[in-house]
mmCIF file of C-alpha atoms in Angstrom:
data_model
loop_
_atom_site.group_PDB
_atom_site.id
_atom_site.type_symbol
_atom_site.label_atom_id
_atom_site.label_comp_id
_atom_site.label_asym_id
_atom_site.label_seq_id
_atom_site.Cartn_x
_atom_site.Cartn_y
_atom_site.Cartn_z
ATOM 1 C CA UNK A 25 47.199 -62.621 20.897
ATOM 2 C CA UNK A 26 44.607 -62.536 23.827
ATOM 3 C CA UNK A 27 42.863 -58.886 23.599
ATOM 4 C CA UNK A 28 42.691 -57.169 26.717
ATOM 5 C CA UNK A 29 39.689 -57.464 28.838
ATOM 6 C CA UNK A 30 38.626 -54.087 30.839
ATOM 7 C CA UNK A 31 37.224 -54.355 34.811
ATOM 8 C CA UNK A 32 33.574 -53.642 35.409
ATOM 9 C CA UNK A 33 35.406 -50.240 36.947
ATOM 10 C CA UNK A 34 37.489 -49.423 34.056
ATOM 11 C CA UNK A 35 34.273 -49.380 31.674
ATOM 12 C CA UNK A 36 31.938 -47.635 34.119
ATOM 13 C CA UNK A 37 34.934 -45.359 33.606
ATOM 14 C CA UNK A 38 35.388 -44.699 30.009
ATOM 15 C CA UNK A 39 31.330 -44.378 29.479
ATOM 16 C CA UNK A 40 31.423 -41.600 32.252
ATOM 17 C CA UNK A 41 34.240 -39.972 30.105
ATOM 18 C CA UNK A 42 32.073 -40.234 26.947
ATOM 19 C CA UNK A 43 29.217 -38.828 28.829
ATOM 20 C CA UNK A 44 30.768 -35.641 30.191
ATOM 21 C CA UNK A 45 32.971 -35.313 26.987
ATOM 22 C CA UNK A 46 29.268 -35.600 25.143
ATOM 23 C CA UNK A 47 27.652 -33.346 27.130
ATOM 24 C CA UNK A 48 29.893 -31.154 27.541
ATOM 25 C CA UNK A 49 29.610 -30.656 23.852
ATOM 26 C CA UNK A 50 26.223 -30.316 23.339
ATOM 27 C CA UNK A 51 26.608 -28.123 26.347
ATOM 28 C CA UNK A 52 28.951 -25.740 23.647
ATOM 29 C CA UNK A 53 26.546 -26.744 20.892
ATOM 30 C CA UNK A 54 23.887 -25.161 22.330
ATOM 31 C CA UNK A 55 26.211 -21.592 24.463
ATOM 32 C CA UNK A 56 26.443 -21.267 20.636
ATOM 33 C CA UNK A 57 22.824 -22.082 19.490
ATOM 34 C CA UNK A 58 22.238 -19.103 21.695
ATOM 35 C CA UNK A 59 24.189 -16.325 21.173
ATOM 36 C CA UNK A 60 23.422 -17.135 17.477
ATOM 37 C CA UNK A 61 20.006 -16.392 17.777
ATOM 38 C CA UNK A 62 20.413 -13.901 20.377
ATOM 39 C CA UNK A 63 22.935 -12.063 17.883
ATOM 40 C CA UNK A 64 19.911 -12.486 14.899
ATOM 41 C CA UNK A 65 17.230 -11.457 17.270
ATOM 42 C CA UNK A 66 19.294 -8.141 18.799
ATOM 43 C CA UNK A 67 20.343 -7.235 14.703
ATOM 44 C CA UNK A 68 16.198 -7.759 13.691
ATOM 45 C CA UNK A 69 15.781 -5.520 16.766
ATOM 46 C CA UNK A 70 18.485 -3.021 15.267
ATOM 47 C CA UNK A 71 17.219 -2.593 11.810
ATOM 48 C CA UNK A 72 13.376 -3.026 13.253
ATOM 49 C CA UNK A 73 14.204 0.406 14.905
ATOM 50 C CA UNK A 74 16.358 1.594 11.969
ATOM 51 C CA UNK A 75 13.505 1.024 9.533
ATOM 52 C CA UNK A 76 10.835 2.750 11.621
ATOM 53 C CA UNK A 77 13.318 6.036 12.030
ATOM 54 C CA UNK A 78 12.897 5.830 7.937
ATOM 55 C CA UNK A 79 8.860 4.788 7.853
ATOM 56 C CA UNK A 80 5.929 7.106 7.140
ATOM 57 C CA UNK A 81 3.758 7.066 9.653
ATOM 58 C CA UNK A 82 1.288 9.407 8.211
ATOM 59 C CA UNK A 83 -0.925 9.962 5.669
ATOM 60 C CA UNK A 84 -2.482 12.173 3.122
ATOM 61 C CA UNK A 85 -5.601 11.650 1.433
ATOM 62 C CA UNK A 86 -7.066 13.809 -1.735
ATOM 63 C CA UNK A 87 -11.087 14.102 -2.480
ATOM 64 C CA UNK A 88 -12.573 15.435 -5.603
ATOM 65 C CA UNK A 89 -16.234 14.766 -7.290
ATOM 66 C CA UNK A 90 -15.987 11.877 -10.369
ATOM 67 C CA UNK A 91 -18.256 14.846 -12.730
ATOM 68 C CA UNK A 92 -15.033 16.262 -13.323
ATOM 69 C CA UNK A 93 -14.847 13.338 -16.187
ATOM 70 C CA UNK A 94 -18.247 14.761 -17.569
ATOM 71 C CA UNK A 95 -16.042 17.949 -18.788
ATOM 72 C CA UNK A 96 -14.072 15.715 -20.998
ATOM 73 C CA UNK A 97 -15.578 15.713 -25.055
ATOM 74 C CA UNK A 98 -14.819 12.346 -26.118
ATOM 75 C CA UNK A 99 -13.821 9.144 -23.749
ATOM 76 C CA UNK A 100 -9.769 8.687 -25.293
ATOM 77 C CA UNK A 101 -9.672 12.875 -23.059
ATOM 78 C CA UNK A 102 -12.198 11.546 -20.263
ATOM 79 C CA UNK A 103 -9.799 8.780 -19.662
ATOM 80 C CA UNK A 104 -6.164 10.906 -20.010
ATOM 81 C CA UNK A 105 -7.855 13.410 -17.552
ATOM 82 C CA UNK A 106 -8.251 10.445 -14.827
ATOM 83 C CA UNK A 107 -4.648 9.449 -16.079
ATOM 84 C CA UNK A 108 -3.916 13.563 -14.664
ATOM 85 C CA UNK A 109 -5.234 12.536 -11.317
ATOM 86 C CA UNK A 110 -3.179 9.195 -10.950
ATOM 87 C CA UNK A 111 0.253 10.751 -12.184
ATOM 88 C CA UNK A 112 -0.077 13.993 -9.413
ATOM 89 C CA UNK A 113 -1.287 11.134 -6.845
ATOM 90 C CA UNK A 114 1.516 8.759 -7.379
ATOM 91 C CA UNK A 115 3.951 12.197 -7.239
ATOM 92 C CA UNK A 116 3.063 13.661 -4.588
ATOM 93 C CA UNK A 117 2.722 10.552 -2.517
ATOM 94 C CA UNK A 118 -1.230 10.932 -1.403
ATOM 95 C CA UNK A 119 -1.740 7.087 0.288
ATOM 96 C CA UNK A 120 -5.901 7.651 -0.636
ATOM 97 C CA UNK A 121 -8.209 9.053 -3.698
ATOM 98 C CA UNK A 122 -11.439 10.027 -2.170
ATOM 99 C CA UNK A 123 -13.991 9.835 -5.419
ATOM 100 C CA UNK A 124 -17.448 11.885 -4.060
ATOM 101 C CA UNK A 125 -20.842 12.246 -5.736
ATOM 102 C CA UNK A 126 -21.377 16.234 -5.606
ATOM 103 C CA UNK A 127 -24.621 15.872 -7.201
ATOM 104 C CA UNK A 128 -25.853 12.781 -3.773
ATOM 105 C CA UNK A 129 -27.997 11.252 -6.818
ATOM 106 C CA UNK A 130 -25.149 8.269 -7.262
ATOM 107 C CA UNK A 131 -26.787 5.020 -7.659
ATOM 108 C CA UNK A 132 -24.200 2.986 -9.360
ATOM 109 C CA UNK A 133 -21.818 0.583 -6.831
ATOM 110 C CA UNK A 134 -18.175 1.201 -7.949
ATOM 111 C CA UNK A 135 -16.716 -2.037 -6.437
ATOM 112 C CA UNK A 136 -18.711 -4.815 -9.354
ATOM 113 C CA UNK A 137 -16.402 -5.144 -11.769
ATOM 114 C CA UNK A 138 -17.795 -7.705 -14.068
ATOM 115 C CA UNK A 139 -16.071 -7.269 -17.374
ATOM 116 C CA UNK A 140 -18.291 -6.438 -20.504
ATOM 117 C CA UNK A 141 -19.857 -3.222 -19.932
ATOM 118 C CA UNK A 142 -21.612 -0.513 -20.934
ATOM 119 C CA UNK A 143 -19.206 3.179 -19.939
ATOM 120 C CA UNK A 144 -20.149 4.237 -16.152
ATOM 121 C CA UNK A 145 -21.009 7.574 -15.147
ATOM 122 C CA UNK A 146 -17.833 10.647 -13.909
ATOM 123 C CA UNK A 147 -17.814 8.667 -10.227
ATOM 124 C CA UNK A 148 -17.666 4.770 -11.404
ATOM 125 C CA UNK A 149 -15.114 5.253 -14.701
ATOM 126 C CA UNK A 150 -13.039 7.415 -12.577
ATOM 127 C CA UNK A 151 -13.070 4.707 -10.219
ATOM 128 C CA UNK A 152 -11.456 1.826 -12.588
ATOM 129 C CA UNK A 153 -9.252 3.980 -14.111
ATOM 130 C CA UNK A 154 -8.064 4.877 -10.799
ATOM 131 C CA UNK A 155 -7.308 1.695 -9.612
ATOM 132 C CA UNK A 156 -6.729 -0.021 -12.645
ATOM 133 C CA UNK A 157 -3.205 2.651 -13.083
ATOM 134 C CA UNK A 158 -2.148 1.801 -8.856
ATOM 135 C CA UNK A 159 -2.466 -2.093 -9.775
ATOM 136 C CA UNK A 160 0.862 -3.516 -10.853
ATOM 137 C CA UNK A 161 1.585 -4.516 -14.614
ATOM 138 C CA UNK A 162 1.652 -7.893 -14.012
ATOM 139 C CA UNK A 163 -1.149 -8.111 -12.008
ATOM 140 C CA UNK A 164 -3.887 -6.619 -14.103
ATOM 141 C CA UNK A 165 -4.788 -9.488 -16.514
ATOM 142 C CA UNK A 166 -5.702 -11.238 -12.885
ATOM 143 C CA UNK A 167 -7.963 -8.711 -11.671
ATOM 144 C CA UNK A 168 -9.185 -6.212 -14.817
ATOM 145 C CA UNK A 169 -11.522 -7.694 -17.152
ATOM 146 C CA UNK A 170 -12.305 -5.800 -20.084
ATOM 147 C CA UNK A 171 -14.931 -3.276 -20.008
ATOM 148 C CA UNK A 172 -15.610 -0.118 -21.617
ATOM 149 C CA UNK A 173 -14.296 1.937 -18.824
ATOM 150 C CA UNK A 174 -10.689 0.559 -18.896
ATOM 151 C CA UNK A 175 -10.797 1.265 -23.325
ATOM 152 C CA UNK A 176 -7.891 3.491 -23.629
ATOM 153 C CA UNK A 177 -6.775 3.014 -19.816
ATOM 154 C CA UNK A 178 -3.941 0.754 -21.669
ATOM 155 C CA UNK A 179 -2.243 3.813 -23.683
ATOM 156 C CA UNK A 180 -2.051 6.044 -19.840
ATOM 157 C CA UNK A 181 0.967 7.119 -18.818
ATOM 158 C CA UNK A 182 2.436 4.598 -16.445
ATOM 159 C CA UNK A 183 2.826 5.820 -12.919
ATOM 160 C CA UNK A 184 5.718 3.990 -12.030
ATOM 161 C CA UNK A 185 5.252 3.888 -8.529
ATOM 162 C CA UNK A 186 7.878 1.841 -6.375
ATOM 163 C CA UNK A 187 5.641 -1.645 -6.736
ATOM 164 C CA UNK A 188 5.564 -1.794 -10.023
ATOM 165 C CA UNK A 189 8.314 -3.755 -10.054
ATOM 166 C CA UNK A 190 10.070 -5.436 -12.985
ATOM 167 C CA UNK A 191 11.191 -9.186 -13.089
ATOM 168 C CA UNK A 192 14.862 -7.976 -12.782
ATOM 169 C CA UNK A 193 14.058 -5.594 -10.229
ATOM 170 C CA UNK A 194 15.154 -6.070 -6.279
ATOM 171 C CA UNK A 195 12.881 -4.963 -3.535
ATOM 172 C CA UNK A 196 12.163 -6.763 -0.427
ATOM 173 C CA UNK A 197 8.533 -6.329 -1.177
ATOM 174 C CA UNK A 198 6.414 -7.120 -4.033
ATOM 175 C CA UNK A 199 2.441 -7.573 -4.953
ATOM 176 C CA UNK A 200 1.503 -10.580 -5.278
ATOM 177 C CA UNK A 201 -1.937 -12.606 -6.059
ATOM 178 C CA UNK A 202 -2.660 -16.098 -4.752
ATOM 179 C CA UNK A 203 -2.921 -19.238 -6.937
ATOM 180 C CA UNK A 204 -5.259 -22.279 -7.241
ATOM 181 C CA UNK A 205 -1.991 -24.690 -7.098
ATOM 182 C CA UNK A 206 -2.074 -27.285 -4.206
ATOM 183 C CA UNK A 207 0.645 -26.774 -1.320
ATOM 184 C CA UNK A 208 2.760 -30.024 -0.966
ATOM 185 C CA UNK A 209 1.323 -32.332 1.989
ATOM 186 C CA UNK A 210 5.005 -32.064 3.879
ATOM 187 C CA UNK A 211 3.542 -28.347 4.209
ATOM 188 C CA UNK A 212 0.812 -28.122 7.065
ATOM 189 C CA UNK A 213 -0.499 -24.839 5.552
ATOM 190 C CA UNK A 214 0.522 -22.051 2.662
ATOM 191 C CA UNK A 215 -0.368 -21.053 -0.259
ATOM 192 C CA UNK A 216 1.578 -19.724 -3.688
ATOM 193 C CA UNK A 217 1.701 -16.801 -4.869
ATOM 194 C CA UNK A 218 2.734 -15.013 -8.221
ATOM 195 C CA UNK A 219 4.425 -11.971 -6.966
ATOM 196 C CA UNK A 220 5.787 -11.497 -11.122
ATOM 197 C CA UNK A 221 8.910 -13.496 -10.639
ATOM 198 C CA UNK A 222 10.001 -17.078 -12.226
ATOM 199 C CA UNK A 223 9.110 -18.159 -9.522
ATOM 200 C CA UNK A 224 5.536 -18.591 -6.903
ATOM 201 C CA UNK A 225 6.079 -17.298 -3.841
ATOM 202 C CA UNK A 226 4.934 -20.057 -0.729
ATOM 203 C CA UNK A 227 2.660 -17.901 1.486
ATOM 204 C CA UNK A 228 3.018 -18.465 4.881
ATOM 205 C CA UNK A 229 -0.467 -18.967 5.346
ATOM 206 C CA UNK A 230 -3.701 -20.599 3.384
ATOM 207 C CA UNK A 231 -5.198 -17.327 1.133
ATOM 208 C CA UNK A 232 -7.923 -18.217 -1.050
ATOM 209 C CA UNK A 233 -6.951 -17.844 -4.888
ATOM 210 C CA UNK A 234 -6.708 -14.911 -7.012
ATOM 211 C CA UNK A 235 -6.672 -12.192 -3.269
ATOM 212 C CA UNK A 236 -4.186 -9.860 -3.986
ATOM 213 C CA UNK A 237 -1.281 -9.706 -0.978
ATOM 214 C CA UNK A 238 1.470 -7.682 -0.059
ATOM 215 C CA UNK A 239 4.305 -9.854 -0.023
ATOM 216 C CA UNK A 240 8.126 -9.522 1.571
ATOM 217 C CA UNK A 241 10.092 -12.009 0.323
ATOM 218 C CA UNK A 242 12.690 -14.209 2.948
ATOM 219 C CA UNK A 243 15.120 -14.378 -0.052
ATOM 220 C CA UNK A 244 14.669 -13.955 -3.871
ATOM 221 C CA UNK A 245 18.399 -14.718 -5.147
ATOM 222 C CA UNK A 246 17.605 -18.982 -4.180
ATOM 223 C CA UNK A 247 18.594 -22.006 -6.348
ATOM 224 C CA UNK A 248 15.344 -23.375 -4.465
ATOM 225 C CA UNK A 249 12.342 -24.182 -6.930
ATOM 226 C CA UNK A 250 9.821 -21.764 -4.940
ATOM 227 C CA UNK A 251 10.563 -18.685 -2.723
ATOM 228 C CA UNK A 252 9.475 -18.128 0.562
ATOM 229 C CA UNK A 253 7.092 -15.276 1.828
ATOM 230 C CA UNK A 254 5.216 -13.381 4.462
ATOM 231 C CA UNK A 255 1.838 -11.826 3.987
ATOM 232 C CA UNK A 256 1.962 -7.989 5.259
ATOM 233 C CA UNK A 257 0.456 -5.698 5.639
ATOM 234 C CA UNK A 258 -0.141 -3.367 2.788
ATOM 235 C CA UNK A 259 1.060 -0.760 4.495
ATOM 236 C CA UNK A 260 4.301 -1.928 5.681
ATOM 237 C CA UNK A 261 6.417 -1.032 3.100
ATOM 238 C CA UNK A 262 5.391 2.866 4.047
ATOM 239 C CA UNK A 263 5.550 2.915 7.764
ATOM 240 C CA UNK A 264 8.766 0.533 8.154
ATOM 241 C CA UNK A 265 10.903 1.297 5.221
ATOM 242 C CA UNK A 266 9.686 4.483 4.036
ATOM 243 C CA UNK A 267 8.920 3.436 0.698
ATOM 244 C CA UNK A 268 5.772 4.848 -0.858
ATOM 245 C CA UNK A 269 2.993 2.357 -2.053
ATOM 246 C CA UNK A 270 0.544 2.927 -3.774
ATOM 247 C CA UNK A 271 -2.814 4.562 -3.072
ATOM 248 C CA UNK A 272 -5.880 2.960 -2.693
ATOM 249 C CA UNK A 273 -9.408 4.165 -4.098
ATOM 250 C CA UNK A 274 -12.840 4.993 -2.446
ATOM 251 C CA UNK A 275 -16.380 6.112 -3.413
ATOM 252 C CA UNK A 276 -18.287 8.433 -1.457
ATOM 253 C CA UNK A 277 -22.044 9.226 -1.911
ATOM 254 C CA UNK A 278 -21.545 12.478 -1.164
ATOM 255 C CA UNK A 279 -19.359 15.323 0.304
ATOM 256 C CA UNK A 280 -19.802 14.250 4.230
ATOM 257 C CA UNK A 281 -19.252 10.629 3.554
ATOM 258 C CA UNK A 282 -15.579 11.669 2.494
ATOM 259 C CA UNK A 283 -15.407 12.253 6.617
ATOM 260 C CA UNK A 284 -17.846 9.897 7.966
ATOM 261 C CA UNK A 285 -16.254 6.523 6.025
ATOM 262 C CA UNK A 286 -12.876 7.299 6.858
ATOM 263 C CA UNK A 287 -10.792 4.110 6.839
ATOM 264 C CA UNK A 288 -9.049 5.545 10.152
ATOM 265 C CA UNK A 289 -9.903 5.421 13.005
ATOM 266 C CA UNK A 290 -10.809 8.775 14.297
ATOM 267 C CA UNK A 291 -11.739 9.948 11.114
ATOM 268 C CA UNK A 292 -9.316 12.499 9.361
ATOM 269 C CA UNK A 293 -7.532 15.114 11.776
ATOM 270 C CA UNK A 294 -6.641 17.632 9.148
ATOM 271 C CA UNK A 295 -9.004 18.941 6.815
ATOM 272 C CA UNK A 296 -7.740 21.269 4.062
ATOM 273 C CA UNK A 297 -10.031 22.827 1.687
ATOM 274 C CA UNK A 298 -9.777 23.873 -1.332
ATOM 275 C CA UNK A 299 -11.328 27.531 -3.175
ATOM 276 C CA UNK A 300 -10.406 30.786 -4.666
ATOM 277 C CA UNK A 301 -12.225 32.295 -1.419
ATOM 278 C CA UNK A 302 -10.074 30.482 1.031
ATOM 279 C CA UNK A 303 -6.871 31.770 2.530
ATOM 280 C CA UNK A 304 -3.760 31.864 0.720
ATOM 281 C CA UNK A 305 -1.712 28.874 1.039
ATOM 282 C CA UNK A 306 1.385 30.642 1.788
ATOM 283 C CA UNK A 307 -0.082 31.766 4.574
ATOM 284 C CA UNK A 308 -1.573 28.675 6.429
ATOM 285 C CA UNK A 309 0.532 27.224 9.472
ATOM 286 C CA UNK A 310 -0.012 23.014 9.890
ATOM 287 C CA UNK A 311 0.042 21.582 12.925
ATOM 288 C CA UNK A 312 1.012 18.171 13.525
ATOM 289 C CA UNK A 313 -1.392 15.583 12.422
ATOM 290 C CA UNK A 314 -2.144 11.456 11.945
ATOM 291 C CA UNK A 315 -4.331 11.417 9.066
ATOM 292 C CA UNK A 316 -4.769 14.725 6.467
ATOM 293 C CA UNK A 317 -7.428 14.923 3.466
ATOM 294 C CA UNK A 318 -7.244 17.872 1.029
ATOM 295 C CA UNK A 319 -10.847 18.101 -0.615
ATOM 296 C CA UNK A 320 -11.388 19.218 -4.471
ATOM 297 C CA UNK A 321 -14.208 20.711 -6.060
ATOM 298 C CA UNK A 322 -15.509 19.851 -9.766
ATOM 299 C CA UNK A 323 -16.758 22.899 -12.201
ATOM 300 C CA UNK A 324 -19.027 24.630 -9.805
ATOM 301 C CA UNK A 325 -16.580 24.799 -6.719
ATOM 302 C CA UNK A 326 -17.752 22.382 -3.646
ATOM 303 C CA UNK A 327 -20.221 25.147 -2.310
ATOM 304 C CA UNK A 328 -22.571 22.962 -4.325
ATOM 305 C CA UNK A 329 -21.503 20.005 -3.405
ATOM 306 C CA UNK A 330 -22.343 21.311 0.544
ATOM 307 C CA UNK A 331 -25.831 22.575 -1.169
ATOM 308 C CA UNK A 332 -26.611 19.250 -2.928
ATOM 309 C CA UNK A 333 -25.510 16.941 0.885
ATOM 310 C CA UNK A 334 -28.226 17.019 3.007
ATOM 311 C CA UNK A 335 -26.598 15.573 5.719
ATOM 312 C CA UNK A 336 -24.286 18.675 6.363
ATOM 313 C CA UNK A 337 -26.747 21.469 7.516
ATOM 314 C CA UNK A 338 -23.730 24.995 7.180
ATOM 315 C CA UNK A 339 -23.992 26.740 3.807
ATOM 316 C CA UNK A 340 -20.220 27.522 4.558
ATOM 317 C CA UNK A 341 -18.267 25.128 3.537
ATOM 318 C CA UNK A 342 -15.303 26.814 5.283
ATOM 319 C CA UNK A 343 -16.411 25.648 8.640
ATOM 320 C CA UNK A 344 -15.820 21.580 7.469
ATOM 321 C CA UNK A 345 -12.215 22.593 7.284
ATOM 322 C CA UNK A 346 -9.456 23.129 9.308
ATOM 323 C CA UNK A 347 -8.016 25.357 6.845
ATOM 324 C CA UNK A 348 -9.614 26.554 4.362
ATOM 325 C CA UNK A 349 -7.054 27.934 1.206
ATOM 326 C CA UNK A 350 -6.438 29.576 -1.825
ATOM 327 C CA UNK A 351 -4.368 27.560 -3.306
ATOM 328 C CA UNK A 352 -3.454 30.194 -6.225
ATOM 329 C CA UNK A 353 -4.122 33.653 -5.750
ATOM 330 C CA UNK A 354 -4.243 36.011 -8.499
ATOM 331 C CA UNK A 355 -4.682 34.081 -10.875
ATOM 332 C CA UNK A 356 -4.794 34.820 -14.846
ATOM 333 C CA UNK A 357 -7.544 31.860 -15.644
ATOM 334 C CA UNK A 358 -11.224 32.358 -14.697
ATOM 335 C CA UNK A 359 -11.121 28.931 -13.772
ATOM 336 C CA UNK A 360 -8.329 26.152 -12.741
ATOM 337 C CA UNK A 361 -9.472 22.732 -13.733
ATOM 338 C CA UNK A 362 -9.795 19.902 -10.814
ATOM 339 C CA UNK A 363 -6.543 17.600 -12.433
ATOM 340 C CA UNK A 364 -4.615 21.375 -12.627
ATOM 341 C CA UNK A 365 -5.632 22.092 -8.598
ATOM 342 C CA UNK A 366 -3.830 18.985 -7.386
ATOM 343 C CA UNK A 367 -0.991 19.655 -8.669
ATOM 344 C CA UNK A 368 -0.797 23.076 -7.519
ATOM 345 C CA UNK A 369 -2.155 22.244 -4.296
ATOM 346 C CA UNK A 370 -0.168 19.706 -3.004
ATOM 347 C CA UNK A 371 2.895 21.584 -4.599
ATOM 348 C CA UNK A 372 2.393 24.328 -2.117
ATOM 349 C CA UNK A 373 0.577 21.691 0.559
ATOM 350 C CA UNK A 374 3.310 18.798 0.151
ATOM 351 C CA UNK A 375 6.115 20.447 1.929
ATOM 352 C CA UNK A 376 4.093 21.951 4.568
ATOM 353 C CA UNK A 377 2.404 17.998 5.733
ATOM 354 C CA UNK A 378 6.154 16.940 5.700
ATOM 355 C CA UNK A 379 7.623 19.609 7.509
ATOM 356 C CA UNK A 380 5.242 18.862 11.149
ATOM 357 C CA UNK A 381 6.580 15.128 11.139
#
């Protein structure tokens, strides 16, 4: 049986119909993709708004002299005292700890940390222990070689703060360290990072090995060989999700540097000093602020720090602060140790600081 032959007109009609059907199918597909993209964008915007509402955009710092460790009778007690400071900071969601030298004579560089060394003086040792305790456990071997200042740090009470995650814990954010591991040739950019999970994470940018990074995971439960993550600012978990993400540690060579070397643009807009000669903390009214710092004195009080600082002309500590408060009026003991003062002061001040936001 001979096949039927189509005329040119019929063939053109069939082709035109096929093109029209293909075009309609493509338009339908494009419309579906556009609707899905719009829905996803809308969902992301709603999630962003929702998270920004529950986020915390203000910061709270505490400042204290490292010389408080010099009052401890042994290396074990020095470490334990530093651990108490770290625990107090974690409990009250402190974002920054500033260690200042109340004698203004510090010569050591606390940022220098290269392993086996003799124990440092109070400022340096407090700096090292606070940093060690803040770091997630699975990253400590990468960042902290053996050092005499940390000899007893492993025995201290853990901070157990939100970014100290176990392998089985689920969290959108994780702290990690970049690895010296070559990326696939198919990928134009990216680095591998260890974030404390069984699988490494492929980051969205190239970062040299050995750097600590905050990573937002795109997925955590997947069959893929590696996870995917985005490097974000360490402040994002606090600002967008309201998750307390630990503290940073800074060393100031004198009391005035607590304020002049502030990491925030414009410095601290709320400064609170503590002293038994201050005003009753219960009568203190705190106004709106963005970055607050609460300053504690050492064994001799803030007056000794003020006298040793040549950058400050005044001899009255209260002139440095918006509020100069007595955190425990009618105290029974002659003295309140600094690690005790932090707990007492933050117990009174934390509700006041939170109330204005």
